[in-house]
JSON list of C-alpha atoms and ligand atoms in Angstrom, two decimals:
[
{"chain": "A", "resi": 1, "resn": "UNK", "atom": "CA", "xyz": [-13.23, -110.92, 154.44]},
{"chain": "A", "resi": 2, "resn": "UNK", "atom": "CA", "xyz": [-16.17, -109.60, 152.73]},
{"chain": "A", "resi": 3, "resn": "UNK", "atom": "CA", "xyz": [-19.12, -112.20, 151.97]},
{"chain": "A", "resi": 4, "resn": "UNK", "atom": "CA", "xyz": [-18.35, -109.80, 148.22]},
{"chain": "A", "resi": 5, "resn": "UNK", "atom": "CA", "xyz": [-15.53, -110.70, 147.65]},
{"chain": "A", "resi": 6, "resn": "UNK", "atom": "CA", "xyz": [-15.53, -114.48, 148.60]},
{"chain": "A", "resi": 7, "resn": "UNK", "atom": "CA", "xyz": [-17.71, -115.02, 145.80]},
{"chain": "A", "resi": 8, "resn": "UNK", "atom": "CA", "xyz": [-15.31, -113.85, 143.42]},
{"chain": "A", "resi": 9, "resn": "UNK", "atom": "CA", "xyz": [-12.27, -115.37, 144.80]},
{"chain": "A", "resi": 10, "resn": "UNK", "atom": "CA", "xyz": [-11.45, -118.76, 142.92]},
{"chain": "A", "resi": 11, "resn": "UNK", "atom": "CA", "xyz": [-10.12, -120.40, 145.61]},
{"chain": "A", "resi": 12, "resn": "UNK", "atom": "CA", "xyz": [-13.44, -120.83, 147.31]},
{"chain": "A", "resi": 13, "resn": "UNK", "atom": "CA", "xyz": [-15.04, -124.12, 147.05]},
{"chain": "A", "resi": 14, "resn": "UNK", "atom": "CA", "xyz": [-18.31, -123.54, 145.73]},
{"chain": "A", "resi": 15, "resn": "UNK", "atom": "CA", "xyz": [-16.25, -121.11, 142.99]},
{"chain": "A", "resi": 16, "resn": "UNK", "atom": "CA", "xyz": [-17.24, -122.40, 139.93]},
{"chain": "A", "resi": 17, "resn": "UNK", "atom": "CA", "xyz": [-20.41, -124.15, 141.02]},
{"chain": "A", "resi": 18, "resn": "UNK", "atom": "CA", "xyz": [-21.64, -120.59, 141.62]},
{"chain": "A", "resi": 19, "resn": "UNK", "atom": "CA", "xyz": [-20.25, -119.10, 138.23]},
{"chain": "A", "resi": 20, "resn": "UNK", "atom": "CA", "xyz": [-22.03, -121.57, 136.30]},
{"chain": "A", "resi": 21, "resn": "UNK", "atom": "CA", "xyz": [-25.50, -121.24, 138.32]},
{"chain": "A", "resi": 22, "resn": "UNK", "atom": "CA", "xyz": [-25.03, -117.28, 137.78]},
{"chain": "A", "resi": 23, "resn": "UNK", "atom": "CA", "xyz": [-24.36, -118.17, 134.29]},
{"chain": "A", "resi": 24, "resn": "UNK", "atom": "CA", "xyz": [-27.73, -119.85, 133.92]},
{"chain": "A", "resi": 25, "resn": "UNK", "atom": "CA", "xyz": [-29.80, -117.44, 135.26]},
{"chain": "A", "resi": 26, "resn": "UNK", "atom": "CA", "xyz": [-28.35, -114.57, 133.40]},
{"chain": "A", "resi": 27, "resn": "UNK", "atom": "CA", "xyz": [-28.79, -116.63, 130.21]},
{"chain": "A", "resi": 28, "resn": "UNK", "atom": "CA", "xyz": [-25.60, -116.43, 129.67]},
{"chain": "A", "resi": 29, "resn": "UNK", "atom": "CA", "xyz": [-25.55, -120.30, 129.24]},
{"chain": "A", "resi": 30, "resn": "UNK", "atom": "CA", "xyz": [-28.45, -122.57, 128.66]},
{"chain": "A", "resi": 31, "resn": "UNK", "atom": "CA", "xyz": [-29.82, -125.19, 130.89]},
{"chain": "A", "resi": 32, "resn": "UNK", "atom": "CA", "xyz": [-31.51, -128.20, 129.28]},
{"chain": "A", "resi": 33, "resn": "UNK", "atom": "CA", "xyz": [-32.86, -131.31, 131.37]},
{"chain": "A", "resi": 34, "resn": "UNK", "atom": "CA", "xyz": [-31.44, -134.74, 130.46]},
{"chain": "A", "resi": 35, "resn": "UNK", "atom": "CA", "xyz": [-34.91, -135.59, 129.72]},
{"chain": "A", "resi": 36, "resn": "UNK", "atom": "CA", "xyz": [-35.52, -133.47, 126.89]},
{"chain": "A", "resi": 37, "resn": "UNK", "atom": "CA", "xyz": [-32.83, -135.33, 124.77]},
{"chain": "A", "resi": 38, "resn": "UNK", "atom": "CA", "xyz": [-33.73, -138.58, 123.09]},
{"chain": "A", "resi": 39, "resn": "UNK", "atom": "CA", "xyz": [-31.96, -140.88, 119.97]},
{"chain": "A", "resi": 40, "resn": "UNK", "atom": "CA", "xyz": [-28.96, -140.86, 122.63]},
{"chain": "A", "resi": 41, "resn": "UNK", "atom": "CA", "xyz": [-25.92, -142.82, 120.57]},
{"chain": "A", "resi": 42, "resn": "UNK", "atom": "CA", "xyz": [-22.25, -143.02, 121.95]},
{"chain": "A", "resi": 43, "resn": "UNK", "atom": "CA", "xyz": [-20.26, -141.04, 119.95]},
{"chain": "A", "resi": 44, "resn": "UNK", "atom": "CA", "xyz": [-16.36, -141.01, 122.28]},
{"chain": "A", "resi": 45, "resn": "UNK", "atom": "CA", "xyz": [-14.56, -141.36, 125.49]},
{"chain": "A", "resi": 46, "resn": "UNK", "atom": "CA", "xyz": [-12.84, -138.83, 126.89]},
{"chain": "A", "resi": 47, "resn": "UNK", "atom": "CA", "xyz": [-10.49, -138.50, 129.66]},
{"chain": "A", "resi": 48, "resn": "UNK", "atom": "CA", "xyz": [-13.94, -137.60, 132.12]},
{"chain": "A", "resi": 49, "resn": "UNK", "atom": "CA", "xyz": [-16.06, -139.65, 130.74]},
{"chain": "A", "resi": 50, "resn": "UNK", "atom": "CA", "xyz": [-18.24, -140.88, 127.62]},
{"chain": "A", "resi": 51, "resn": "UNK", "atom": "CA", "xyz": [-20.09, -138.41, 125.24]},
{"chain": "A", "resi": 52, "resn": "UNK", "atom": "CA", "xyz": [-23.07, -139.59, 123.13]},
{"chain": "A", "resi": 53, "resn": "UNK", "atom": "CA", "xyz": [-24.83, -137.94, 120.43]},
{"chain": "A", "resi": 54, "resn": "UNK", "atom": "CA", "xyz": [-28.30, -136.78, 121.19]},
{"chain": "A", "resi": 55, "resn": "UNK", "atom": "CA", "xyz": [-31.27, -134.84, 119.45]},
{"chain": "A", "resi": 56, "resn": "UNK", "atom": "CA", "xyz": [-33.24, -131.96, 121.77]},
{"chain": "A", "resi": 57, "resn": "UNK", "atom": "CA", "xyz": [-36.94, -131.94, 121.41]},
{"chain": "A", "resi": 58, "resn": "UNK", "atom": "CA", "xyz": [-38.33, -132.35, 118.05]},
{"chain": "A", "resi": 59, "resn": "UNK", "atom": "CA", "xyz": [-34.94, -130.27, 116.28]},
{"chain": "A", "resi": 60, "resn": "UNK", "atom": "CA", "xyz": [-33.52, -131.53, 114.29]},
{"chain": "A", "resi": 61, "resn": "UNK", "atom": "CA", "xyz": [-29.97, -130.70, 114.60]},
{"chain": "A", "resi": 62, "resn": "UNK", "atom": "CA", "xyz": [-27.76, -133.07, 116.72]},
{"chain": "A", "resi": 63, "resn": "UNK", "atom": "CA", "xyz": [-26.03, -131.94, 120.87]},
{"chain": "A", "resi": 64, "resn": "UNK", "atom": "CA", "xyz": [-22.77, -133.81, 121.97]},
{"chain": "A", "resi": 65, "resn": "UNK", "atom": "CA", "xyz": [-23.55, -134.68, 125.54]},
{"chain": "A", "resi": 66, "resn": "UNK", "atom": "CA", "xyz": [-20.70, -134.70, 127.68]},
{"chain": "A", "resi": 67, "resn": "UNK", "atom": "CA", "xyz": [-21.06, -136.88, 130.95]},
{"chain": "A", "resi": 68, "resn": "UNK", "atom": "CA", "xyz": [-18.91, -137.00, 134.12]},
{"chain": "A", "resi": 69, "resn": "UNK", "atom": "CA", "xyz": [-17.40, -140.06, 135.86]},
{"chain": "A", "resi": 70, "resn": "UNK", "atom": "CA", "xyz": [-17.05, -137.66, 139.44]},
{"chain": "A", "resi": 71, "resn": "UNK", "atom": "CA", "xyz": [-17.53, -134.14, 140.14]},
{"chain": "A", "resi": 72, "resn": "UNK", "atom": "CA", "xyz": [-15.71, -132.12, 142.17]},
{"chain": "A", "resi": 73, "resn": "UNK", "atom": "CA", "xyz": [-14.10, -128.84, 142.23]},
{"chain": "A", "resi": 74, "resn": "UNK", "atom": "CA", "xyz": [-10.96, -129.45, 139.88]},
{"chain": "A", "resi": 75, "resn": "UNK", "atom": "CA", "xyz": [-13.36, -131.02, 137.44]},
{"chain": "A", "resi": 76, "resn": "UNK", "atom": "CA", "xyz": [-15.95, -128.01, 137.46]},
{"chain": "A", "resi": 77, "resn": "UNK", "atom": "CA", "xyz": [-12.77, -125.28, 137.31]},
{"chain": "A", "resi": 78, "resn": "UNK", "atom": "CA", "xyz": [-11.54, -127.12, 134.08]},
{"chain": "A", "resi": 79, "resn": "UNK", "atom": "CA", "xyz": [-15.24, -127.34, 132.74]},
{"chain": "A", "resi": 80, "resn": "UNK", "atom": "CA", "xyz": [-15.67, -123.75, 133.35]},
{"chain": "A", "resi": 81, "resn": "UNK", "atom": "CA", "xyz": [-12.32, -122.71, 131.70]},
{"chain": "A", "resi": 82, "resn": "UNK", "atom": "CA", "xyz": [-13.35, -124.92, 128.69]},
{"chain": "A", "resi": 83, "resn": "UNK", "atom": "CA", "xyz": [-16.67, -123.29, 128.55]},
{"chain": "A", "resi": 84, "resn": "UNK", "atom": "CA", "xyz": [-14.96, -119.76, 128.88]},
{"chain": "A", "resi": 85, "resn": "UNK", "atom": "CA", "xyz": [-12.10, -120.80, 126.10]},
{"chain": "A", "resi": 86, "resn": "UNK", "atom": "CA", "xyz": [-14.85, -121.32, 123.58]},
{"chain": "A", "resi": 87, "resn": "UNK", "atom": "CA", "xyz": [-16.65, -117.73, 123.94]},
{"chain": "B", "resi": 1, "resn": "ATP", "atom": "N1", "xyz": [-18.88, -131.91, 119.74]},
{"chain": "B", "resi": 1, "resn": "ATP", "atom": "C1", "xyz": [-18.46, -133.14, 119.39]},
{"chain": "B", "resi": 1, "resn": "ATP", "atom": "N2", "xyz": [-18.80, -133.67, 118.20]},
{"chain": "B", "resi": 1, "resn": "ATP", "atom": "C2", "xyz": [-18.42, -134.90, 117.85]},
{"chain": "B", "resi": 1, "resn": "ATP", "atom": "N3", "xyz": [-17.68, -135.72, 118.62]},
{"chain": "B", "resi": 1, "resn": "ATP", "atom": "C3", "xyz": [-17.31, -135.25, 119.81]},
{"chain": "B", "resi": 1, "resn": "ATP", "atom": "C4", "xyz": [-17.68, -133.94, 120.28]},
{"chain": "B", "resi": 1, "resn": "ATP", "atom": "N4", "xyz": [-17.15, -133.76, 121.51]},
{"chain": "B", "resi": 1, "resn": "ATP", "atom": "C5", "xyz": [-16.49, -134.88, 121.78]},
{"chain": "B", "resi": 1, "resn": "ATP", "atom": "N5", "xyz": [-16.56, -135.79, 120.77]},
{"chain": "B", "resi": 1, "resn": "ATP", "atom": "C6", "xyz": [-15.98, -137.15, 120.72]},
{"chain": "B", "resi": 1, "resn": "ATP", "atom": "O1", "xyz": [-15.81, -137.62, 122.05]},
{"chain": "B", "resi": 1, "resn": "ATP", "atom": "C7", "xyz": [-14.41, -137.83, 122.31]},
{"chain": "B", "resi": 1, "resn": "ATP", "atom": "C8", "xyz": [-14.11, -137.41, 123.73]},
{"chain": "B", "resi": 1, "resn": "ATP", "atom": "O2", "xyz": [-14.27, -136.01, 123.81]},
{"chain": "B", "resi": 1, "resn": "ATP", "atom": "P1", "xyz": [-13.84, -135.19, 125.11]},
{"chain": "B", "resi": 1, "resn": "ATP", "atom": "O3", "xyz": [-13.97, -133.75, 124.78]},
{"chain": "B", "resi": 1, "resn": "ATP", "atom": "O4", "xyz": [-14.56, -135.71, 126.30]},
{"chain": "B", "resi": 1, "resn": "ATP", "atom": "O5", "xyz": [-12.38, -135.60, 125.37]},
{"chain": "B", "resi": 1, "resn": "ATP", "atom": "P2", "xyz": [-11.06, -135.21, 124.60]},
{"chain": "B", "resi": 1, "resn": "ATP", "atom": "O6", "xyz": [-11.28, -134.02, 123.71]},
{"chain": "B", "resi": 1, "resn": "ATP", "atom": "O7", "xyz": [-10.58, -136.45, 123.95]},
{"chain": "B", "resi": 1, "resn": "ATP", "atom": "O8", "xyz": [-10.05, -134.77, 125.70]},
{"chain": "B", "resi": 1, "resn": "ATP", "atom": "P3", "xyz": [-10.18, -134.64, 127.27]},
{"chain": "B", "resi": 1, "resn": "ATP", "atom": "O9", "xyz": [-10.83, -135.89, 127.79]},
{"chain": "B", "resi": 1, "resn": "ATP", "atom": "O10", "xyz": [-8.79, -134.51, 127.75]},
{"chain": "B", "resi": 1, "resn": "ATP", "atom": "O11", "xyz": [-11.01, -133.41, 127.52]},
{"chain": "B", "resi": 1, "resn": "ATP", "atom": "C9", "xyz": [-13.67, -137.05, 121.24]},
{"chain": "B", "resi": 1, "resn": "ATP", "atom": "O12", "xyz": [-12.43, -137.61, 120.96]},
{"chain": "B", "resi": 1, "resn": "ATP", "atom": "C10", "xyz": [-14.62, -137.16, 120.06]},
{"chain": "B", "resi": 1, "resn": "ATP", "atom": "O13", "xyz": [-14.46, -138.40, 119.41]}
]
Protein backbone atom coordinates (compact mmCIF):
# COMPACT_ATOMS: atom_id res chain seq x y z
CA UNK A 1 0.00 0.00 0.00
CA UNK A 2 0.82 3.42 -0.97
CA UNK A 3 2.41 5.75 1.86
CA UNK A 4 -0.85 8.08 -0.22
CA UNK A 5 -3.22 6.38 0.56
CA UNK A 6 -2.45 5.30 4.23
CA UNK A 7 -2.90 8.74 5.16
CA UNK A 8 -6.31 8.83 4.07
CA UNK A 9 -7.43 5.55 5.26
CA UNK A 10 -9.25 5.91 8.76
CA UNK A 11 -8.23 2.91 10.05
CA UNK A 12 -4.69 4.03 10.52
CA UNK A 13 -3.67 4.99 13.92
CA UNK A 14 -2.32 8.30 13.66
CA UNK A 15 -5.78 9.00 11.38
CA UNK A 16 -7.23 11.70 13.00
CA UNK A 17 -4.18 13.00 14.84
CA UNK A 18 -2.97 13.84 11.31
CA UNK A 19 -6.39 15.37 10.07
CA UNK A 20 -6.47 17.71 12.81
CA UNK A 21 -2.59 18.80 12.50
CA UNK A 22 -3.40 19.27 8.59
CA UNK A 23 -6.33 21.13 9.76
CA UNK A 24 -4.19 23.60 11.67
CA UNK A 25 -1.84 24.40 9.28
CA UNK A 26 -4.24 24.98 6.51
CA UNK A 27 -6.16 27.29 8.88
CA UNK A 28 -8.79 25.42 8.54
CA UNK A 29 -9.04 25.27 12.43
CA UNK A 30 -7.36 27.48 14.91
CA UNK A 31 -4.74 26.61 17.38
CA UNK A 32 -4.63 28.61 20.63
CA UNK A 33 -2.13 27.77 23.61
CA UNK A 34 -3.69 27.02 27.02
CA UNK A 35 -1.75 29.91 28.14
CA UNK A 36 -3.38 32.54 26.33
CA UNK A 37 -6.74 31.92 28.21
CA UNK A 38 -7.23 33.37 31.66
CA UNK A 39 -10.64 34.04 34.13
CA UNK A 40 -10.85 30.06 33.67
CA UNK A 41 -14.41 29.13 35.63
CA UNK A 42 -16.00 25.54 35.49
CA UNK A 43 -18.86 25.74 33.57
CA UNK A 44 -19.95 21.35 33.10
CA UNK A 45 -18.92 17.80 33.04
CA UNK A 46 -19.20 15.88 30.28
CA UNK A 47 -18.89 12.32 29.55
CA UNK A 48 -14.74 13.15 28.64
CA UNK A 49 -14.17 15.40 30.93
CA UNK A 50 -14.84 18.98 32.58
CA UNK A 51 -15.29 22.22 30.46
CA UNK A 52 -14.66 25.67 32.01
CA UNK A 53 -15.38 28.98 30.73
CA UNK A 54 -12.43 31.04 29.72
CA UNK A 55 -11.63 34.57 28.13
CA UNK A 56 -8.67 34.66 25.17
CA UNK A 57 -6.32 37.53 25.41
CA UNK A 58 -7.72 40.82 26.21
CA UNK A 59 -11.41 39.87 24.11
CA UNK A 60 -13.80 40.11 25.46
CA UNK A 61 -16.09 37.47 24.40
CA UNK A 62 -16.08 34.17 26.42
CA UNK A 63 -14.37 30.18 24.80
CA UNK A 64 -15.84 26.90 26.36
CA UNK A 65 -12.73 24.87 26.94
CA UNK A 66 -13.21 21.36 26.58
CA UNK A 67 -10.58 19.10 28.47
CA UNK A 68 -9.84 15.35 28.16
CA UNK A 69 -9.58 12.73 30.95
CA UNK A 70 -7.34 10.24 28.21
CA UNK A 71 -6.59 10.49 24.67
CA UNK A 72 -6.48 8.00 22.37
CA UNK A 73 -7.65 7.17 19.00
CA UNK A 74 -11.51 6.51 19.64
CA UNK A 75 -11.52 9.75 21.57
CA UNK A 76 -9.75 11.90 18.74
CA UNK A 77 -12.16 10.05 15.85
CA UNK A 78 -15.28 11.23 17.90
CA UNK A 79 -13.62 14.76 18.47
CA UNK A 80 -12.98 15.03 14.86
CA UNK A 81 -16.52 13.91 13.78
CA UNK A 82 -17.89 16.50 16.33
CA UNK A 83 -15.69 19.13 14.91
CA UNK A 84 -16.75 18.07 11.27
CA UNK A 85 -20.71 17.87 12.40
CA UNK A 86 -20.56 21.52 13.32
CA UNK A 87 -19.12 22.93 9.83
N1 LIG B 1 -20.21 25.90 24.44
C1 LIG B 1 -20.71 25.71 25.67
N2 LIG B 1 -21.31 26.73 26.33
C2 LIG B 1 -21.80 26.57 27.57
N3 LIG B 1 -21.75 25.42 28.26
C3 LIG B 1 -21.18 24.38 27.66
C4 LIG B 1 -20.62 24.45 26.34
N4 LIG B 1 -20.11 23.24 26.01
C5 LIG B 1 -20.36 22.46 27.06
N5 LIG B 1 -21.00 23.11 28.06
C6 LIG B 1 -21.42 22.59 29.38
O1 LIG B 1 -20.58 21.49 29.71
C7 LIG B 1 -21.38 20.29 29.81
C8 LIG B 1 -20.59 19.14 29.24
O2 LIG B 1 -20.45 19.35 27.85
P1 LIG B 1 -19.85 18.23 26.90
O3 LIG B 1 -20.02 18.71 25.50
O4 LIG B 1 -18.48 17.85 27.35
O5 LIG B 1 -20.68 16.97 27.19
P2 LIG B 1 -22.17 16.61 26.79
O6 LIG B 1 -22.67 17.52 25.70
O7 LIG B 1 -22.93 16.59 28.06
O8 LIG B 1 -22.10 15.17 26.19
P3 LIG B 1 -20.90 14.19 25.93
O9 LIG B 1 -20.04 14.15 27.15
O10 LIG B 1 -21.54 12.88 25.66
O11 LIG B 1 -20.16 14.74 24.73
C9 LIG B 1 -22.68 20.61 29.09
O12 LIG B 1 -23.73 19.85 29.60
C10 LIG B 1 -22.84 22.09 29.37
O13 LIG B 1 -23.39 22.28 30.66
Amino acid sequence: MSKETKETDPKEPNYYNKWLEKSIANEYLNYYEYSEFKNLESIGNGSHGNVVRANWKNAGNFFALKTFKYYDNIMLKELVNEVINLN
